[in-house]
Amino acid sequence: MQYRLLGKTGFKISEVSLGTWQVGGKWGEIFNHKTADTILNTAVDNGVNFIDTADVYSDGDSEKAVGRLLKNRSERIYVATKCGRRLNPHTNEAYTPKALRQFVEASLTNMQLECLDLIQLHCPPTEVFYRPEIFGLFEDLKKEGKILNLGVSVEKVEEAIKAIEFENVSTIQIIYNMFRQRPNELFFKLAKQNNVGIIARVPLASGLLTGKFSEESIFSKDDHRFFNRNGEQFDKGETFSGIDYNTGLQAVNALKEAFPHKNLTLLALKWILMFEDVSCVIPGASKVEQIQSNLQVENVLELSKDDMKTITSIYTEFIKPKVHQLW
């Protein structure tokens, strides 16, 4: 495992880390604690030392599973969680220092911790980025010893750029993959200038970039890839990176033709890691075989300049005209 610096946190974290959105099983299924424990421990056994979770993942069960991991392991494992998405309705007006403080306290309880390594605002409405009192709360929490660092998970590049204007923002979690390339145009440079760590999420575009889906693929009614393709429940960009499904399949087929002898999942993960400004990538896993497979990217050779150009050309042809400016 290779390790990279997570911005001004000073944490040296595994470049391939773990997102826990589905760590207890597939989307929409009842949380399986045994599955979660197996995935989490397998990750740590293979050098992963950074875990990303959230209070809304399986209604707190994901955080509880991470807490068990921390109690049973001797390694230094850095944990990031998130707060804000429990607000209902999830609006700017609902964001208050009091509510966010309660969420932080609940996460500490779920994970049986006294202090959080990294707490992240969880894709707040754009208006929240213009409210200094929200960001000021986390300075208070630092002084109280309840958090070490503040980060923000964002939907849009513009939100990321606004967030890092606040000096106490140490990290940005942003969707970044072969089908979502806009962040590396300007934001990466600004993040580097401000010593802000970049956590790349949704690296496989909701599974599209595994190359395993087709026009015949069926997703369950509880799967966001079924019910959120047009942003019915949350930001459209979270599902297939906002790409129209059939367009995504065309682009994937182009990748398969260009790289017939490569594992598409590992190609997608390696492409992200080719950018040194990225601190880590956080693919999820709903079964242990997936985390074992994802970690094989550490054995993949760096992509050539021609490989990178080919991927850019496929993005430019199929993806960029439709969604580049949206996020």
mmCIF file of C-alpha atoms in Angstrom, residues 21-22 27 85 155 175 177 179-180 201-209 213 219-220 222-246 248 319 323 326-327:
data_model
loop_
_atom_site.group_PDB
_atom_site.id
_atom_site.type_symbol
_atom_site.label_atom_id
_atom_site.label_comp_id
_atom_site.label_asym_id
_atom_site.label_seq_id
_atom_site.Cartn_x
_atom_site.Cartn_y
_atom_site.Cartn_z
ATOM 1 C CA TRP A 21 -21.917 3.494 2.026
ATOM 2 C CA GLN A 22 -22.619 -0.195 1.345
ATOM 3 C CA TRP A 27 -27.929 -0.741 -1.319
ATOM 4 C CA ARG A 85 -27.954 14.929 5.803
ATOM 5 C CA GLU A 155 -21.602 18.105 -5.166
ATOM 6 C CA ILE A 175 -16.875 13.060 -7.071
ATOM 7 C CA ASN A 177 -13.577 9.663 -11.927
ATOM 8 C CA PHE A 179 -16.629 10.357 -16.233
ATOM 9 C CA ARG A 180 -16.296 13.380 -13.914
ATOM 10 C CA ARG A 201 -15.535 9.606 -4.064
ATOM 11 C CA VAL A 202 -17.812 7.657 -6.448
ATOM 12 C CA PRO A 203 -14.676 6.520 -8.319
ATOM 13 C CA LEU A 204 -16.528 3.900 -10.360
ATOM 14 C CA ALA A 205 -19.508 6.076 -11.325
ATOM 15 C CA SER A 206 -21.979 3.939 -9.334
ATOM 16 C CA GLY A 207 -20.523 0.808 -10.875
ATOM 17 C CA LEU A 208 -20.685 1.898 -14.509
ATOM 18 C CA LEU A 209 -16.895 1.897 -14.717
ATOM 19 C CA PHE A 213 -23.537 -3.385 -16.666
ATOM 20 C CA PHE A 219 -31.533 -2.641 -10.448
ATOM 21 C CA SER A 220 -33.849 -3.201 -7.506
ATOM 22 C CA ASP A 222 -34.528 0.312 -3.508
ATOM 23 C CA ASP A 223 -31.322 0.966 -5.474
ATOM 24 C CA HIS A 224 -30.564 4.617 -6.256
ATOM 25 C CA ARG A 225 -29.445 3.473 -9.706
ATOM 26 C CA PHE A 226 -33.119 2.671 -10.284
ATOM 27 C CA PHE A 227 -34.953 5.494 -8.501
ATOM 28 C CA ASN A 228 -32.555 8.450 -8.724
ATOM 29 C CA ARG A 229 -31.435 8.566 -12.343
ATOM 30 C CA ASN A 230 -33.061 11.957 -12.780
ATOM 31 C CA GLY A 231 -32.343 13.236 -9.293
ATOM 32 C CA GLU A 232 -35.708 12.243 -7.832
ATOM 33 C CA GLN A 233 -34.351 11.749 -4.286
ATOM 34 C CA PHE A 234 -30.990 13.544 -4.187
ATOM 35 C CA ASP A 235 -28.492 15.187 -6.502
ATOM 36 C CA LYS A 236 -28.530 13.507 -9.905
ATOM 37 C CA GLY A 237 -24.753 13.650 -10.017
ATOM 38 C CA GLU A 238 -24.547 11.006 -7.287
ATOM 39 C CA THR A 239 -25.990 8.372 -9.633
ATOM 40 C CA PHE A 240 -23.762 7.271 -12.535
ATOM 41 C CA SER A 241 -21.945 10.623 -12.010
ATOM 42 C CA GLY A 242 -24.950 12.292 -13.612
ATOM 43 C CA ILE A 243 -24.417 10.571 -16.948
ATOM 44 C CA ASP A 244 -27.405 9.308 -18.904
ATOM 45 C CA TYR A 245 -27.192 5.537 -18.449
ATOM 46 C CA ASN A 246 -27.128 4.646 -22.151
ATOM 47 C CA GLY A 248 -22.464 5.892 -20.046
ATOM 48 C CA ILE A 319 -19.294 12.723 -21.603
ATOM 49 C CA VAL A 323 -22.410 17.092 -18.195
ATOM 50 C CA LEU A 326 -23.082 20.815 -14.455
ATOM 51 C CA TRP A 327 -20.906 19.814 -11.516
#
